[in-house]
Amino acid sequence: MTATYLSGAYLARYDHVFQPSDLICTAALSLYSAATGGAGLYGNALAVGPFAYATAQTIPSMISENLAFWTTDQADFDSGTSFKGFSSTTPREYFDSWPIDKGSDRLGAGQGSWEFGFNTGGGDYGVLSQTYAMGLWAIGEASGTSHAIIVDVWPWLMGFVSNPTNEQQAGESPSDLAGSGHGVYDPTIALSQILLVQRSGAPIATNFDAQYNLPTVGLLARVQAGANSGALDRSKKILSDVRPRGDASGQPGPLAFDEPRLQSYCGLSFQISDAVVYIARAAQFGLAYRFGTNFPTPVRP
Amino acid sequence: MPSHTRPTTYVPGSFLRPCDVCGIRFLSDQLVRGADGKFRCRRWCTEITNLEVDKLKAQSHRRKESPPPPHATPWVRGDLAAEEAPIFQAMAELRVKDGVWPAGVREGYPPESQWSVRGAGAPGANGGYTVQAAAWACIYLGAVYVENRRPNSWMVSAKRKLRELGDWLLTRQLTETGTGDFYLDDHSAAWYGGWLRQSEMAVYSEDVGAGCMALTRAYQATNDSKYIVAAGRAVGCINRLMNGDKLTSYFTSSDGPGAVRWHAGMVSHRVLLDQAPG
């Protein structure tokens, strides 16, 4: 392995996967630029170390390149066409570009294709809502909510219909319902964990699972506040209530009620079965309180 | 002995007015008007709890002033952003025992990634420290701080926690200082300025982006330049994540099965750090 000098004394190999949630780097560049003025070049002006070419770029250039990837059609090996994967018409979760042989058993081969994040094996394909919400949040932070991707994807997400298989079933008792997660999916409250986007080759827009992914409320709050502020207020109001725990396994605990916002997931009727607070996800939900109208702006003492 | 609470000094332009919460008269420049239209005294009532309001009212007959008006209302939930409080407290104020933390106790859950609230051993940590938990807490707390519309006590807690988590992120950032294989003075190294997921031997772009935002927020709250310098290192790491196609060999992606390199312009999902040369 000593023949290949990539960086420092050790090998490092870049992945060839590009996914919308990694746009958080773009949001970071934007925030850093706002805090510092954003002047100057980053990277090396000369080919040094493992790089055969100069990498120096300004921050605006880096932001522009990041965003341009998602607004440009990329060649898809599987379909033989080019299209945008972060879109309402051809939604995909990530782009797996064609790699050269990286000589690493930890990096699989790609074909240069757009990929779904979820595959039932029975013709259903989906994407994780967290990936999409993170991508939209980052674009909003870096470029504003009028960006073409947000204008395209947001109405599509809000148009998802409730999947009957995840709604309350005939004969399902209240106690069964409490443990099932079943309910009517309402995308204006939060996005479901997995978004079902293709069935038997045809587009579909419904919730695959019976679970709300609550961090998406905070990540999408800026967009929702601009598009439908009343719905955002309603969502926060609903999810700010503590809920009885629906887990029939009955783990002992000091509390009779749990906080959906802190525990990050709940059923479609707001059932809580998880006994864990997910810190990063709770923080993401907290961003929702920066937007909306139903919380009077306090006068800070 | 009853106390006199009426101000005895005159300030031009001010006038006497009772606080709508405690009923004590103050000069008007000592009162703040809340979003609900009520005037509150800066001295007692801007962040007062319902219990304290009750005590004040109970003692009002001992003052040489009339009791507070019966319609006076305490600080309402919305004013204190009480709906948000559980999240803020979890991030910055809840006291949790942690034997690994220097003082054995810290305020706020992060940088622990998960926290069990039920079951055997609950409440307690069960996920280990992660860059994601620390960084996202900073992003949230920084947004609260910069917004500057929450009570002073929140501002103090947010700033303290931002410094605490910012310092922790600094200790984990891959730079020339620190111990381990990847703490090298090589600014062209793929990982320099990023954060390592030890179990996977990889630097993830989502960690680098979140860490960069967190350190920038810590800088905005504290004005301490060490955070923005560290954020600048993370920007360099992002730059390299974008330019994997410019490597001498094993470049990020090609436009076909051959070796024609292709510049995506987007950051790579991660960079794998393979083992040391044998």
CSV table of C-alpha atoms in Angstrom, one decimal, chain B:
chain,number,residue,atom,x,y,z
B,1,MET,CA,-42.7,47.1,59.6
B,2,PRO,CA,-44.4,47.9,56.3
B,3,SER,CA,-42.1,48.9,53.5
B,4,HIS,CA,-42.5,51.9,51.2
B,5,THR,CA,-42.3,51.0,47.6
B,6,ARG,CA,-43.3,54.2,45.9
B,7,PRO,CA,-40.3,55.8,44.1
B,8,THR,CA,-39.2,58.9,45.8
B,9,THR,CA,-37.1,60.3,43.0
B,10,TYR,CA,-38.3,62.1,39.9
B,11,VAL,CA,-37.0,61.3,36.4
B,12,PRO,CA,-38.0,63.8,33.7
B,13,GLY,CA,-40.3,62.2,31.2
B,14,SER,CA,-41.4,59.4,33.5
B,15,PHE,CA,-44.5,58.9,35.5
B,16,LEU,CA,-45.8,56.6,38.2
B,17,ARG,CA,-47.5,53.5,37.0
B,18,PRO,CA,-48.3,50.2,38.8
B,19,CYS,CA,-46.9,46.9,37.5
B,20,ASP,CA,-49.8,44.9,36.1
B,21,VAL,CA,-48.5,41.7,37.7
B,22,CYS,CA,-47.3,42.6,41.3
B,23,GLY,CA,-49.2,45.9,41.6
B,24,ILE,CA,-46.2,47.8,43.0
B,25,ARG,CA,-45.8,51.3,41.6
B,26,PHE,CA,-42.7,52.1,39.6
B,27,LEU,CA,-41.5,54.9,37.4
B,28,SER,CA,-42.6,54.1,33.9
B,29,ASP,CA,-39.1,53.6,32.6
B,30,GLN,CA,-38.8,50.7,35.0
B,31,LEU,CA,-41.7,48.9,33.3
B,32,VAL,CA,-41.7,46.7,30.1
B,33,ARG,CA,-44.7,46.2,28.0
B,34,GLY,CA,-45.2,42.5,27.1
B,35,ALA,CA,-46.8,41.1,23.9
B,36,ASP,CA,-50.0,40.7,25.8
B,37,GLY,CA,-50.2,44.5,26.5
B,38,LYS,CA,-49.4,44.1,30.2
B,39,PHE,CA,-46.8,46.3,31.8
B,40,ARG,CA,-44.3,44.4,34.0
B,41,CYS,CA,-41.7,45.8,36.3
B,42,ARG,CA,-38.1,45.0,35.4
B,43,ARG,CA,-37.3,44.4,39.0
B,44,TRP,CA,-39.6,41.5,39.8
B,45,CYS,CA,-42.0,40.4,37.1
B,46,THR,CA,-40.3,40.1,33.8
B,47,GLU,CA,-39.5,36.5,34.4
B,48,ILE,CA,-41.6,35.8,37.4
B,49,THR,CA,-43.2,32.5,38.1
B,50,ASN,CA,-46.8,31.9,39.1
B,51,LEU,CA,-45.7,30.9,42.6
B,52,GLU,CA,-43.8,34.1,43.1
B,53,VAL,CA,-46.8,36.1,41.9
B,54,ASP,CA,-48.9,34.5,44.5
B,55,LYS,CA,-46.4,35.3,47.2
B,56,LEU,CA,-46.2,38.9,46.1
B,57,LYS,CA,-49.9,39.2,46.1
B,58,ALA,CA,-50.2,37.6,49.6
B,59,GLN,CA,-47.8,40.1,51.0
B,60,SER,CA,-49.3,43.1,49.3
B,61,HIS,CA,-51.4,44.1,52.3
B,62,ARG,CA,-48.3,44.7,54.3
B,63,ARG,CA,-47.3,47.5,52.0
B,64,LYS,CA,-48.6,51.0,52.2
B,65,GLU,CA,-50.2,50.6,48.8
B,66,SER,CA,-53.3,49.1,47.4
B,67,PRO,CA,-53.2,45.4,46.5
B,68,PRO,CA,-52.6,44.5,42.9
B,69,PRO,CA,-55.6,44.8,40.6
B,70,PRO,CA,-57.7,41.6,40.7
B,71,HIS,CA,-57.6,41.3,37.0
B,72,ALA,CA,-53.8,41.3,36.9
B,73,THR,CA,-52.5,38.2,35.0
B,74,PRO,CA,-49.3,36.4,35.5
B,75,TRP,CA,-46.7,35.9,32.8
B,76,VAL,CA,-48.6,33.8,30.2
B,77,ARG,CA,-47.2,30.6,28.7
B,78,GLY,CA,-46.7,32.1,25.3
B,79,ASP,CA,-44.7,35.0,26.6
B,80,LEU,CA,-42.1,32.7,28.2
B,81,ALA,CA,-42.2,30.4,25.2
B,82,ALA,CA,-43.1,27.7,27.6
B,83,GLU,CA,-43.9,25.4,24.7
B,84,GLU,CA,-40.3,25.4,23.6
B,85,ALA,CA,-38.9,25.1,27.1
B,86,PRO,CA,-38.6,21.3,27.3
B,87,ILE,CA,-36.4,21.3,24.3
B,88,PHE,CA,-34.3,24.2,25.4
B,89,GLN,CA,-33.9,22.7,28.9
B,90,ALA,CA,-32.9,19.3,27.4
B,91,MET,CA,-30.2,21.0,25.4
B,92,ALA,CA,-28.8,23.4,27.9
B,93,GLU,CA,-30.2,23.3,31.4
B,94,LEU,CA,-31.2,19.8,32.7
B,95,ARG,CA,-28.6,18.6,35.2
B,96,VAL,CA,-27.4,15.1,34.3
B,97,LYS,CA,-24.9,12.9,36.0
B,98,ASP,CA,-22.0,11.9,33.7
B,99,GLY,CA,-19.0,10.3,35.2
B,100,VAL,CA,-17.0,10.9,32.0
B,101,TRP,CA,-17.6,14.6,32.0
B,102,PRO,CA,-14.9,16.6,33.8
B,103,ALA,CA,-17.1,17.7,36.7
B,104,GLY,CA,-19.1,14.5,36.8
B,105,VAL,CA,-22.2,16.6,36.1
B,106,ARG,CA,-23.2,18.6,33.2
B,107,GLU,CA,-26.2,20.7,32.2
B,108,GLY,CA,-28.1,19.6,29.2
B,109,TYR,CA,-28.0,16.2,27.5
B,110,PRO,CA,-25.6,16.7,24.6
B,111,PRO,CA,-23.0,15.7,23.5
B,112,GLU,CA,-24.6,12.3,24.5
B,113,SER,CA,-26.3,11.1,21.4
B,114,GLN,CA,-29.2,9.4,23.1
B,115,TRP,CA,-30.8,9.5,26.5
B,116,SER,CA,-33.1,6.7,27.9
B,117,VAL,CA,-36.1,8.1,29.6
B,118,ARG,CA,-37.6,4.7,30.6
B,119,GLY,CA,-36.6,1.2,31.4
B,120,ALA,CA,-33.8,-0.3,33.4
B,121,GLY,CA,-31.2,2.3,34.3
B,122,ALA,CA,-33.3,5.2,33.1
B,123,PRO,CA,-32.9,8.1,33.0
B,124,GLY,CA,-29.4,7.7,31.6
B,125,ALA,CA,-27.2,7.9,28.6
B,126,ASN,CA,-27.0,5.1,26.2
B,127,GLY,CA,-25.6,6.3,23.0
B,128,GLY,CA,-22.1,7.7,23.6
B,129,TYR,CA,-20.9,11.2,22.6
B,130,THR,CA,-21.3,12.1,19.0
B,131,VAL,CA,-20.4,15.1,16.8
B,132,GLN,CA,-24.0,15.2,15.5
B,133,ALA,CA,-25.5,15.6,19.0
B,134,ALA,CA,-23.1,18.3,20.0
B,135,ALA,CA,-23.2,20.2,16.7
B,136,TRP,CA,-27.0,20.1,16.3
B,137,ALA,CA,-27.4,21.3,19.9
B,138,CYS,CA,-25.1,24.2,19.0
B,139,ILE,CA,-27.0,25.0,15.8
B,140,TYR,CA,-30.2,25.1,17.8
B,141,LEU,CA,-28.8,27.1,20.7
B,142,GLY,CA,-27.0,29.5,18.4
B,143,ALA,CA,-30.3,30.1,16.5
B,144,VAL,CA,-32.0,30.9,19.9
B,145,TYR,CA,-29.1,33.2,20.9
B,146,VAL,CA,-28.9,35.1,17.6
B,147,GLU,CA,-32.7,35.5,17.5
B,148,ASN,CA,-32.4,37.3,20.8
B,149,ARG,CA,-36.1,37.0,21.7
B,150,ARG,CA,-36.0,34.7,24.7
B,151,PRO,CA,-35.6,35.5,28.4
B,152,ASN,CA,-32.2,36.5,29.7
B,153,SER,CA,-31.8,33.3,31.6
B,154,TRP,CA,-32.0,31.4,28.3
B,155,MET,CA,-29.4,33.6,26.7
B,156,VAL,CA,-27.0,32.9,29.6
B,157,SER,CA,-27.6,29.2,29.4
B,158,ALA,CA,-27.3,29.1,25.7
B,159,LYS,CA,-24.0,31.0,25.7
B,160,ARG,CA,-22.5,28.8,28.4
B,161,LYS,CA,-23.6,25.6,26.6
B,162,LEU,CA,-22.4,26.8,23.2
B,163,ARG,CA,-18.9,27.4,24.7
B,164,GLU,CA,-19.0,24.1,26.5
B,165,LEU,CA,-19.9,22.1,23.3
B,166,GLY,CA,-17.7,24.3,21.1
B,167,ASP,CA,-14.7,23.4,23.3
B,168,TRP,CA,-15.7,19.7,23.1
B,169,LEU,CA,-15.9,19.9,19.3
B,170,LEU,CA,-12.5,21.5,19.2
B,171,THR,CA,-10.9,18.6,21.1
B,172,ARG,CA,-12.3,16.2,18.6
B,173,GLN,CA,-11.5,18.2,15.4
B,174,LEU,CA,-8.7,16.6,13.3
B,175,THR,CA,-5.9,19.1,13.3
B,176,GLU,CA,-2.2,19.1,14.1
B,177,THR,CA,-2.8,19.0,17.8
B,178,GLY,CA,-4.3,16.0,19.5
B,179,THR,CA,-3.3,12.4,19.8
B,180,GLY,CA,-4.0,9.7,17.3
B,181,ASP,CA,-3.0,8.7,13.7
B,182,PHE,CA,-4.9,11.4,12.0
B,183,TYR,CA,-3.8,14.5,14.0
B,184,LEU,CA,-1.2,15.7,11.5
B,185,ASP,CA,0.1,19.1,10.4
B,186,ASP,CA,-0.9,18.4,6.8
B,187,HIS,CA,-3.5,20.9,5.5
B,188,SER,CA,-3.9,19.0,2.3
B,189,ALA,CA,-5.0,15.9,4.1
B,190,ALA,CA,-8.5,14.8,3.3
B,191,TRP,CA,-9.6,14.7,6.9
B,192,TYR,CA,-7.9,17.9,8.2
B,193,GLY,CA,-10.5,20.1,9.8
B,194,GLY,CA,-13.1,17.3,10.0
B,195,TRP,CA,-14.3,14.9,12.6
B,196,LEU,CA,-13.6,11.2,12.6
B,197,ARG,CA,-16.2,8.5,13.2
B,198,GLN,CA,-13.8,6.1,14.9
B,199,SER,CA,-16.0,3.0,14.5
B,200,GLU,CA,-16.1,3.5,10.7
B,201,MET,CA,-12.7,5.1,10.2
B,202,ALA,CA,-14.4,7.7,8.1
B,203,VAL,CA,-15.1,11.5,8.0
B,204,TYR,CA,-18.7,12.2,7.0
B,205,SER,CA,-19.7,15.4,5.3
B,206,GLU,CA,-22.8,15.7,7.5
B,207,ASP,CA,-20.4,15.9,10.5
B,208,VAL,CA,-18.1,18.4,8.9
B,209,GLY,CA,-21.0,20.6,7.8
B,210,ALA,CA,-22.8,20.5,11.2
B,211,GLY,CA,-19.5,21.0,13.0
B,212,CYS,CA,-18.7,24.0,10.9
B,213,MET,CA,-22.1,25.5,11.6
B,214,ALA,CA,-21.8,24.7,15.3
B,215,LEU,CA,-18.4,26.4,15.7
B,216,THR,CA,-19.6,29.5,13.8
B,217,ARG,CA,-22.6,29.7,16.1
B,218,ALA,CA,-20.3,29.4,19.1
B,219,TYR,CA,-18.2,32.3,17.7
B,220,GLN,CA,-21.3,34.4,17.2
B,221,ALA,CA,-22.3,33.9,20.8
B,222,THR,CA,-19.0,34.2,22.5
B,223,ASN,CA,-16.9,36.3,20.0
B,224,ASP,CA,-14.1,34.0,20.7
B,225,SER,CA,-11.9,33.8,17.6
B,226,LYS,CA,-10.8,30.2,18.3
B,227,TYR,CA,-14.2,28.9,17.2
B,228,ILE,CA,-14.2,30.8,13.9
B,229,VAL,CA,-10.6,29.7,13.2
B,230,ALA,CA,-11.7,26.1,13.7
B,231,ALA,CA,-14.8,26.7,11.5
B,232,GLY,CA,-12.4,27.9,8.8
B,233,ARG,CA,-10.5,24.6,9.0
B,234,ALA,CA,-13.8,22.8,8.5
B,235,VAL,CA,-14.5,25.0,5.4
B,236,GLY,CA,-11.1,23.7,4.1
B,237,CYS,CA,-12.3,20.2,4.7
B,238,ILE,CA,-15.5,20.9,2.8
B,239,ASN,CA,-13.5,22.2,-0.1
B,240,ARG,CA,-11.6,19.0,-0.3
B,241,LEU,CA,-14.8,16.9,0.0
B,242,MET,CA,-15.9,18.9,-3.1
B,243,ASN,CA,-12.8,18.3,-5.1
B,244,GLY,CA,-12.2,14.5,-4.8
B,245,ASP,CA,-12.1,14.5,-8.6
B,246,LYS,CA,-8.8,16.4,-8.5
B,247,LEU,CA,-6.9,13.7,-6.6
B,248,THR,CA,-3.8,12.3,-8.2
B,249,SER,CA,-5.3,8.9,-8.2
B,250,TYR,CA,-8.5,7.2,-7.1
B,251,PHE,CA,-10.5,10.3,-7.9
B,252,THR,CA,-14.1,10.6,-6.9
B,253,SER,CA,-16.0,9.8,-10.0
B,254,SER,CA,-15.8,9.3,-13.7
B,255,ASP,CA,-18.2,9.7,-16.6
B,256,GLY,CA,-18.2,6.1,-17.6
B,257,PRO,CA,-16.5,2.8,-16.8
B,258,GLY,CA,-13.2,4.4,-17.8
B,259,ALA,CA,-10.9,6.7,-16.0
B,260,VAL,CA,-12.2,10.0,-17.3
B,261,ARG,CA,-12.6,12.1,-14.2
B,262,TRP,CA,-15.8,14.0,-13.7
B,263,HIS,CA,-16.3,17.0,-11.5
B,264,ALA,CA,-19.7,16.7,-9.7
B,265,GLY,CA,-19.3,20.0,-7.8
B,266,MET,CA,-21.1,18.5,-4.8
B,267,VAL,CA,-19.4,17.3,-1.6
B,268,SER,CA,-18.8,13.6,-1.3
B,269,HIS,CA,-20.8,11.8,1.3
B,270,ARG,CA,-17.7,10.7,3.2
B,271,VAL,CA,-14.0,10.1,3.0
B,272,LEU,CA,-12.7,6.7,4.2
B,273,LEU,CA,-9.5,6.6,6.0
B,274,ASP,CA,-7.8,3.4,5.3
B,275,GLN,CA,-5.3,1.7,7.5
B,276,ALA,CA,-1.7,2.9,7.9
B,277,PRO,CA,0.7,1.7,5.2
B,278,GLY,CA,2.1,-1.7,6.0
